[in-house]
Short mmCIF file of C-alpha atoms and ligand atoms in Angstrom, two decimals:
data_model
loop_
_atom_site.label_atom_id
_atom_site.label_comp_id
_atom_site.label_asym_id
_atom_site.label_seq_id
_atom_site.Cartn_x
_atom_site.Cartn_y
_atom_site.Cartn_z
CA UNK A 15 -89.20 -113.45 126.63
CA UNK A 16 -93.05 -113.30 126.26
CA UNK A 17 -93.08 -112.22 129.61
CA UNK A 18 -95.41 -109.02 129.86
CA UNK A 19 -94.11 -105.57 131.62
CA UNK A 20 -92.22 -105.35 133.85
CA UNK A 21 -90.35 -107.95 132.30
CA UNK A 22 -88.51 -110.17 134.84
CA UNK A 23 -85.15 -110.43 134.04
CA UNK A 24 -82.74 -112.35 136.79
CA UNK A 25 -80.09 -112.15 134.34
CA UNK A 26 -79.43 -108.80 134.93
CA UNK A 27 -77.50 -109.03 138.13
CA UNK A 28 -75.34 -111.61 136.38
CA UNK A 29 -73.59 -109.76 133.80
CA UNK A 30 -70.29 -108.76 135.00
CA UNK A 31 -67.88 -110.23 137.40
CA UNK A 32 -68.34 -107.09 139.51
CA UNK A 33 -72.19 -108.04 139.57
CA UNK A 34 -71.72 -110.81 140.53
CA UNK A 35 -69.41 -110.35 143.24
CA UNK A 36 -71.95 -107.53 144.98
CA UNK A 37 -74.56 -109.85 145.48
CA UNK A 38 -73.38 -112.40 146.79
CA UNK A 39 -75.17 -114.05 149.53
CA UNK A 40 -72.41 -116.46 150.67
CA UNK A 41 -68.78 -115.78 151.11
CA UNK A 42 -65.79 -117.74 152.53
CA UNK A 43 -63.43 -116.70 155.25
CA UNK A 44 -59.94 -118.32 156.02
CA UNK A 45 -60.32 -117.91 159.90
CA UNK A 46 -63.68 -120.27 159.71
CA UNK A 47 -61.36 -122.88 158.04
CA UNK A 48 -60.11 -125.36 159.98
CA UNK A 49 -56.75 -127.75 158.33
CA UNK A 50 -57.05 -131.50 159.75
CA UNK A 51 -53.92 -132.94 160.08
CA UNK A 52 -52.17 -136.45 160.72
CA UNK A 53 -49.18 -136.82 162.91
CA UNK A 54 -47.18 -140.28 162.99
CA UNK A 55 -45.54 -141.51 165.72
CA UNK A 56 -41.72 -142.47 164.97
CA UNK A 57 -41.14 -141.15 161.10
CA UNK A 58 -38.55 -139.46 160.36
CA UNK A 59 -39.94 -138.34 156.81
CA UNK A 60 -43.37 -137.32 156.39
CA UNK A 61 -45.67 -140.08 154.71
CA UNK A 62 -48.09 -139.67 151.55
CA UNK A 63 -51.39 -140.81 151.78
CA UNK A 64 -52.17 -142.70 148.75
CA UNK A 65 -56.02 -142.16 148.65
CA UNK A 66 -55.26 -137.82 149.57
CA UNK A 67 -53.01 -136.86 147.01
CA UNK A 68 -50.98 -133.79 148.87
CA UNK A 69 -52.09 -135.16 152.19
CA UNK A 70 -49.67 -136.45 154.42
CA UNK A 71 -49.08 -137.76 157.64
CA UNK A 72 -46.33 -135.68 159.56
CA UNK A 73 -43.47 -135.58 161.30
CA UNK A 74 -42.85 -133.33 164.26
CA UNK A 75 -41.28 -131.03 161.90
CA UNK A 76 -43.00 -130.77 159.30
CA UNK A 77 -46.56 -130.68 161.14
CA UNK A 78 -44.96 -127.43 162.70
CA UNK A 79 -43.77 -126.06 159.50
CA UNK A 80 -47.43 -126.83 157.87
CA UNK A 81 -48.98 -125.37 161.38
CA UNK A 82 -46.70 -122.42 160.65
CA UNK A 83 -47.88 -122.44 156.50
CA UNK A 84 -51.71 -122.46 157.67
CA UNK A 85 -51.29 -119.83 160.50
CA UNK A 86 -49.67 -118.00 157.84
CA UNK A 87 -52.67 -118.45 155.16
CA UNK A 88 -55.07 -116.99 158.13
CA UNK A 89 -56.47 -120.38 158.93
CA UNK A 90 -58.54 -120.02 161.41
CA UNK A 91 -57.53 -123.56 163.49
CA UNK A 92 -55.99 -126.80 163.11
CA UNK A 93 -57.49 -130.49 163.97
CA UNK A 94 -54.62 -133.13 165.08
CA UNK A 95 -54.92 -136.44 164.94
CA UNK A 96 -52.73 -138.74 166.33
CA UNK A 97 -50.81 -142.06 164.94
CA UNK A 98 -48.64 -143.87 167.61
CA UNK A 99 -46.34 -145.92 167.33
CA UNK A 100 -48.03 -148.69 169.14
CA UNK A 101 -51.66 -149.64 169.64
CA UNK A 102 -53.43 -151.51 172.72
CA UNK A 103 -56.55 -152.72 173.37
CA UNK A 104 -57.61 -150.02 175.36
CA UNK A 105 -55.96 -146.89 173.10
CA UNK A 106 -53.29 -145.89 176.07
CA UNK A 107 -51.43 -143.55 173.76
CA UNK A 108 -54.93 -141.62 173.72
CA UNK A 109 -54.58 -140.19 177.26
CA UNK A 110 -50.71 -140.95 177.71
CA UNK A 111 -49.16 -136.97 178.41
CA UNK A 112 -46.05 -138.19 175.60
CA UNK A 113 -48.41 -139.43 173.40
CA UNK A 114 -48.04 -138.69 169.81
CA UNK A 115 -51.02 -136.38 169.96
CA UNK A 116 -50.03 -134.48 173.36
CA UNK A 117 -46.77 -133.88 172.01
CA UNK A 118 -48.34 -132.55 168.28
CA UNK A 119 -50.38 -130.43 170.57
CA UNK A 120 -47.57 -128.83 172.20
CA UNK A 121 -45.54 -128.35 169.27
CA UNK A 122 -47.80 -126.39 167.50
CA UNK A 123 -48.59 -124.56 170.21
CA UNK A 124 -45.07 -123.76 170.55
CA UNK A 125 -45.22 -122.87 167.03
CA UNK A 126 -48.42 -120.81 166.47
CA UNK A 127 -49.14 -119.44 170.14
CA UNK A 128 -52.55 -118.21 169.85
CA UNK A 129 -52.41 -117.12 165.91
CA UNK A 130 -54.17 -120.62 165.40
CA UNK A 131 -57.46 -122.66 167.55
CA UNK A 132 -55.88 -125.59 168.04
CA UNK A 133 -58.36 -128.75 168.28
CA UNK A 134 -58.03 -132.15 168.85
CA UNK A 135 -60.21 -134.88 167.88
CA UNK A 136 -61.09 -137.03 170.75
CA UNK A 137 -61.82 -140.40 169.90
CA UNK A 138 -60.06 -144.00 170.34
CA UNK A 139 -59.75 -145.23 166.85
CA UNK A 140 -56.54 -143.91 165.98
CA UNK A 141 -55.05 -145.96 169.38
CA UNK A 142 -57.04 -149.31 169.76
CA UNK A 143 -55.37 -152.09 168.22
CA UNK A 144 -58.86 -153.02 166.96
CA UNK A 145 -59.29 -149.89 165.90
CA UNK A 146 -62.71 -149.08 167.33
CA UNK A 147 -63.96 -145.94 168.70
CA UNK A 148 -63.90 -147.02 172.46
CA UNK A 149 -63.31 -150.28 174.46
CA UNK A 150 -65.06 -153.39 173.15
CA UNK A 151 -67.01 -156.17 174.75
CA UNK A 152 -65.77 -159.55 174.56
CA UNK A 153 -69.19 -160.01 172.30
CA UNK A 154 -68.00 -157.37 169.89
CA UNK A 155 -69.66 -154.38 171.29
CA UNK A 156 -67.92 -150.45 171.47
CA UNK A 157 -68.82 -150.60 175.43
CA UNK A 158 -70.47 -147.28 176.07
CA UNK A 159 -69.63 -146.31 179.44
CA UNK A 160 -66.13 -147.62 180.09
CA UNK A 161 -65.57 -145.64 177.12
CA UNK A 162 -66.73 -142.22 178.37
CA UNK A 163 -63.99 -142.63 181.00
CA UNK A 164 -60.95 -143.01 178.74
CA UNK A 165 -62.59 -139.93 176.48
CA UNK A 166 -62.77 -138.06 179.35
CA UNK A 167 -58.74 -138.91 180.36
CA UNK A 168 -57.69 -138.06 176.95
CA UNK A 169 -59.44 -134.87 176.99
CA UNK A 170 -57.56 -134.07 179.93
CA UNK A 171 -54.31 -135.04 178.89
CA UNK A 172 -55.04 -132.98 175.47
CA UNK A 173 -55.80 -129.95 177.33
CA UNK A 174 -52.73 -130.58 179.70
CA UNK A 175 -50.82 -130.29 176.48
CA UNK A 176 -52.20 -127.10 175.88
CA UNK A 177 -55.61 -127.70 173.07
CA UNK A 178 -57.14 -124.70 172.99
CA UNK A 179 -60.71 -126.94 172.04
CA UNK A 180 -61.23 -130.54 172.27
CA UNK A 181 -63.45 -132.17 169.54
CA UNK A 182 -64.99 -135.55 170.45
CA UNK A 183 -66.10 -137.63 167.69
CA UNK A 184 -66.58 -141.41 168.86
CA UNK A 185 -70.34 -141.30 169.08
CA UNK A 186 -70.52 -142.42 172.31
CA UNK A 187 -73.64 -141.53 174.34
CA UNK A 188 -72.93 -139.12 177.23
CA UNK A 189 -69.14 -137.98 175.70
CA UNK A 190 -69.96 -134.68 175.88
CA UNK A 191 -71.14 -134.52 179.57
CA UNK A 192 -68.23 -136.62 180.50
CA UNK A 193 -65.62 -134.59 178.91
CA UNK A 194 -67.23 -131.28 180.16
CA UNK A 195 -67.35 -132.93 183.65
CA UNK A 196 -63.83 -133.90 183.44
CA UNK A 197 -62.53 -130.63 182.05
CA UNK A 198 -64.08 -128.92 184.71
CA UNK A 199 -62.96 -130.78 187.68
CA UNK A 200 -59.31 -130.71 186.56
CA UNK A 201 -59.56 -126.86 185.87
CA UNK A 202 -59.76 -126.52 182.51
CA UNK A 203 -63.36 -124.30 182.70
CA UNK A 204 -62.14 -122.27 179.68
CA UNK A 205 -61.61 -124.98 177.21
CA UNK A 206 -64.71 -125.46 174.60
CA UNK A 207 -65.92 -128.85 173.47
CA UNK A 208 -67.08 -128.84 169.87
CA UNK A 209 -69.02 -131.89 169.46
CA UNK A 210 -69.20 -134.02 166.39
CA UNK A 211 -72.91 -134.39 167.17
CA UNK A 212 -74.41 -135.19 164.17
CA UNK A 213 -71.48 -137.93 162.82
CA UNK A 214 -72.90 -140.79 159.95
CA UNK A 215 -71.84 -144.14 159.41
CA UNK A 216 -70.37 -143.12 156.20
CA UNK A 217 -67.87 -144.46 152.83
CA UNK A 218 -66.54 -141.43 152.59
CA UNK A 219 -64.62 -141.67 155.66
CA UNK A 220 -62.38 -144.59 153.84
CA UNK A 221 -59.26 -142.43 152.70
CA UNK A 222 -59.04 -140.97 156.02
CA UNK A 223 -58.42 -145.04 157.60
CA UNK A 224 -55.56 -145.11 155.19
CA UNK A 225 -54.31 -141.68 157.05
CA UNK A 226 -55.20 -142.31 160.67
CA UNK A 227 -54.54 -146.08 160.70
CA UNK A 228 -57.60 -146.41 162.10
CA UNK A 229 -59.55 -149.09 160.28
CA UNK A 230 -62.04 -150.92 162.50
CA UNK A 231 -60.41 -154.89 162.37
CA UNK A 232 -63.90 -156.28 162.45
CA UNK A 233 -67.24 -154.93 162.18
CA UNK A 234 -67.96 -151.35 161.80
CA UNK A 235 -69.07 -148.29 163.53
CA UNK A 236 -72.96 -148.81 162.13
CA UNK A 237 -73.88 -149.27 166.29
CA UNK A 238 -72.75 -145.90 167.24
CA UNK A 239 -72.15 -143.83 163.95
CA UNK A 240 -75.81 -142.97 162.58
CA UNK A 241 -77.79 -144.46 160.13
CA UNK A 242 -77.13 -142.00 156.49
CA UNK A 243 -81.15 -142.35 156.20
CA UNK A 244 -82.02 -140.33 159.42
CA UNK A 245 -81.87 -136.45 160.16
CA UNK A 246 -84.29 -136.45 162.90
CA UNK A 247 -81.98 -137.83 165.10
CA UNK A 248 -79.34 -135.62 164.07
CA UNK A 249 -81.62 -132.67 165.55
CA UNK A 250 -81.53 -135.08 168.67
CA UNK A 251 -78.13 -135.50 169.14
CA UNK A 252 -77.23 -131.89 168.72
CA UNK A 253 -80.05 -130.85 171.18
CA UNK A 254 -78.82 -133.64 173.77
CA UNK A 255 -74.59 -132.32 173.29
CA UNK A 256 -76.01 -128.97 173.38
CA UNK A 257 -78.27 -130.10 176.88
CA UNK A 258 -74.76 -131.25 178.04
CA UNK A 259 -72.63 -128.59 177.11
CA UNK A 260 -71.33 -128.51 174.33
CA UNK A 261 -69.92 -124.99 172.55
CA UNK A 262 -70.17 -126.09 168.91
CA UNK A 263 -72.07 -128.83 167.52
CA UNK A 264 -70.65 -130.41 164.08
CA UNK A 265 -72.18 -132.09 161.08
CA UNK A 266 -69.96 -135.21 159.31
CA UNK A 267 -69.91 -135.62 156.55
CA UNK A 268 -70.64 -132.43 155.01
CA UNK A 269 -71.82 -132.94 151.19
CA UNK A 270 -73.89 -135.92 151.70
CA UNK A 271 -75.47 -133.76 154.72
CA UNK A 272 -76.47 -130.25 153.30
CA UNK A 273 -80.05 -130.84 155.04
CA UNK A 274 -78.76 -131.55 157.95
CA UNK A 275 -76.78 -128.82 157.99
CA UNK A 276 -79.63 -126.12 156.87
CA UNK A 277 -81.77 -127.98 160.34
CA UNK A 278 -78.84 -128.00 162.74
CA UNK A 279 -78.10 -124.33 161.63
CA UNK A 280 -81.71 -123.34 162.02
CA UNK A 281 -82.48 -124.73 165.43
CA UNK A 282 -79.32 -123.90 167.40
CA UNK A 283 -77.51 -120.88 168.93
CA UNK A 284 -74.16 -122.05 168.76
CA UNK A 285 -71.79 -121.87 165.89
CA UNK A 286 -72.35 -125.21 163.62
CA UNK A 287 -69.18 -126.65 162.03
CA UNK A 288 -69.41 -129.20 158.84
CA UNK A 289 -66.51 -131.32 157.95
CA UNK A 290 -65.92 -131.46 154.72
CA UNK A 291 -64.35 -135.14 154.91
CA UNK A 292 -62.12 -137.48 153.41
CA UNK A 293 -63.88 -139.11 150.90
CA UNK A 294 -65.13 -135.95 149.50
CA UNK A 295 -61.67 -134.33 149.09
CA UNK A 296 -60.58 -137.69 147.48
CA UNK A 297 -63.78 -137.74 145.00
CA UNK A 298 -63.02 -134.37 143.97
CA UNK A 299 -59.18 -135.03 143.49
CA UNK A 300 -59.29 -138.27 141.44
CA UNK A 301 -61.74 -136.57 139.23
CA UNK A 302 -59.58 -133.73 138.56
CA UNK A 303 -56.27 -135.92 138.63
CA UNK A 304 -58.45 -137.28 135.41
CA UNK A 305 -59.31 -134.59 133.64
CA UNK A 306 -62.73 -134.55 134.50
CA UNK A 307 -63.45 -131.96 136.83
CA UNK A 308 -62.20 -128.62 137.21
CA UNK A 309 -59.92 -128.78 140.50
CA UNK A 310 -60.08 -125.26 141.48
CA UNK A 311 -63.86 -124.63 141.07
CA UNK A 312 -65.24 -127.77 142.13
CA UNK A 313 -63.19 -127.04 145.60
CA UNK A 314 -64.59 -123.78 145.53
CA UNK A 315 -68.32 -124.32 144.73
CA UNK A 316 -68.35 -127.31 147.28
CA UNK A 317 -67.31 -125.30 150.46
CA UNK A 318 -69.61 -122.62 148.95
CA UNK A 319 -72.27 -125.19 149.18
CA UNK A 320 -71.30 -126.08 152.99
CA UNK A 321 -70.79 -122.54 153.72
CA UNK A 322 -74.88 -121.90 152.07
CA UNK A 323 -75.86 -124.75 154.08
CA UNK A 324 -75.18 -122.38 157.74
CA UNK A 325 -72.20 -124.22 158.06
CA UNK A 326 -70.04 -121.38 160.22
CA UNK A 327 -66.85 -123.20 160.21
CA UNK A 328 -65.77 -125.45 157.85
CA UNK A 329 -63.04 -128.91 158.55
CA UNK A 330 -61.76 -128.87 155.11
CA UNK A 331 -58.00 -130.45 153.94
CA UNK A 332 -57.82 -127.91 151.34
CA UNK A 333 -58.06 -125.07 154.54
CA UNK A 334 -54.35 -123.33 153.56
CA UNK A 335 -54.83 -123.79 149.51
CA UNK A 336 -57.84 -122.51 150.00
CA UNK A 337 -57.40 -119.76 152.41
CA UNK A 338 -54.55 -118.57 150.40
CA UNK A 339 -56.88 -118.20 147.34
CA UNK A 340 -59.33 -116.25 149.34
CA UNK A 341 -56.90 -113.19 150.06
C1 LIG B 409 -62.79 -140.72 164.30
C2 LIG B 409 -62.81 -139.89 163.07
C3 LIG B 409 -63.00 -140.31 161.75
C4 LIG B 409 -62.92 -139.17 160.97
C5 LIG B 409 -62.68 -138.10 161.81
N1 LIG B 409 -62.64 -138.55 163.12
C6 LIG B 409 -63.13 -141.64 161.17
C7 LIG B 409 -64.19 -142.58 161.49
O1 LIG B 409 -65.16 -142.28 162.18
O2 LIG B 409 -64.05 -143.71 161.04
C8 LIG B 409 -63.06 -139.12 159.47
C9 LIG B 409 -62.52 -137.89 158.82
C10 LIG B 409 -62.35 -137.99 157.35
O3 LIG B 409 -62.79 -138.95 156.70
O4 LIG B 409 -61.75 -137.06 156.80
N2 LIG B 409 -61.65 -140.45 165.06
#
């Protein structure tokens, strides 16, 4: 170093594990984790997702034995999403009280009481038979407003089944409003809405199709879903949920979005979750599966990164590997 006196030496702080670990700015907890999980209508084994190696979609039983695994761990919550059986036009397994979802709801409640948040993700996808986000136009359109109505049903019917937070992410204008409006009128004051506000049109949501059957049959979700280029109107939507009351606002994805996450965290006082999603866990698995990446410390550093980012709560797949590691 030609540096002159004091000489500035960074280094220093770095050179012992124990250094290391005392100044650390950013740490992970399990109870801001949060394990998404796939339930399947009608299985009687659980089914491997090809794309999400150690992913599955569950039975009844095994979704409560995994509920029971991450509760376990010190997860903080669990996402369901529902597969049924059969889909319509109009997603009626969405909002149906024996719906796949309803009764994954339930069974993990019965399982986990309140050890666990239990969410649900609110959106049509996963029950249309043209697997869009909401009803559809006969010109092709995801109809805006006939769609708020069945969001708002669903929510119902999820927090009939005992959700302890409902978590809307079709991207429809208004959903928030609607659901709070709904919620409210049918008595359900005390149940949070944690909005996927600030959701992008994004690839790396393409292992998760294979997991939630929910591959749109024609077009895309490019009319609702934002534009990866924007971040402005990320702020917007957040400050619009938040105008209609949403609890927690979420980023999606979360790598791609570290900025967005920094200027959501910045301008809001609500908790901001990322969701750390598909694509990334599969990019990060097929890497390692290759010898190319190390596994453990790539998963780390990356929900480090989200975590940096002001990311409070984090959706992550690895949540009970992950939460185990951190005790
Ligand atoms: C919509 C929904 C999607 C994801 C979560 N909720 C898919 C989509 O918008 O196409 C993606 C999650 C992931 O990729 O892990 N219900």
């Amino acid at each position: 170093m030609t540096a002159g006196f004091p000489e500035l030496r960074p280094r220093r702080l770095r050179g012992t594990r124990a250094l290391r670990a005392m100044v650390a700015e950013t740490a992970l907890r399990p109870a801001e984790l949060v394990l998404p999980v796939f339930i399947k209508e009608g299985i009687t084994e659980p089914v491997p997702i090809g794309s999400m190696p150690g992913v599955v979609q569950h039975t009844r039983d095994s979704l409560r034995k995994a509920a029971a695994e991450a509760a376990g761990a010190g997860v903080g919550g669990i996402i369901v999403f529902g597969v049924p059986a059969a889909k319509d036009e109009r997603g009626s397994a969405a909002d149906d009280p024996d719906g796949i979802s309803q009764v994954a709801i339930a069974d993990i409640r019965a399982e986990t009481g309140d050890d666990l948040v239990v969410m649900a993700d609110l959106c049509l996808c996963e029950y249309t038979d043209h697997g869009h986000c909401g009803l559809v136009t006969a010109d092709g359109y995801v109809d805006n407003d006939t769609t708020l109505e069945r969001y708002a049903s669903t929510a119902i019917a999820q927090a009939q089944a005992g959700v302890h937070m409902v978590a809307p992410s079709g991207m429809m204008d208004g959903q928030v409003g609607a659901i709070r409006k709904a919620l409210d009128r049918a008595g359900f004051t005390n149940i949070p809405v944690c909005a996927y506000s600030a959701k992008y049109a994004s690839a790396f949501y393409g292992p998760f199709r294979e997991a939630a059957e929910g591959a749109p049959k024609f077009g895309d979700r490019a009319t609702h879903q934002q534009d990866p280029a924007n971040a402005l109107e990320a702020l917007k939507e957040v400050e619009l949920d938040l105008a209609e009351g949403a609890d927690m606002v979420m980023v999606k994805p979360a790598l791609s979005y570290l900025d967005v996450i920094r200027r959501v965290a910045d301008t809001v006082l609500v908790p901001v979750a990322a969701y750390q999603v598909s694509g990334e866990f599969a990019m990060v698995e097929a890497a390692a599966a290759n010898g190319w990446l190390d596994r453990d410390k790539a998963i780390m550093e990356t929900l480090t990164a989200i975590r940096r980012a002001g990311a409070s709560v984090i959706l992550t797949y690895w949540a009970t590997e992950v939460a185990r590691r951190l005790r």
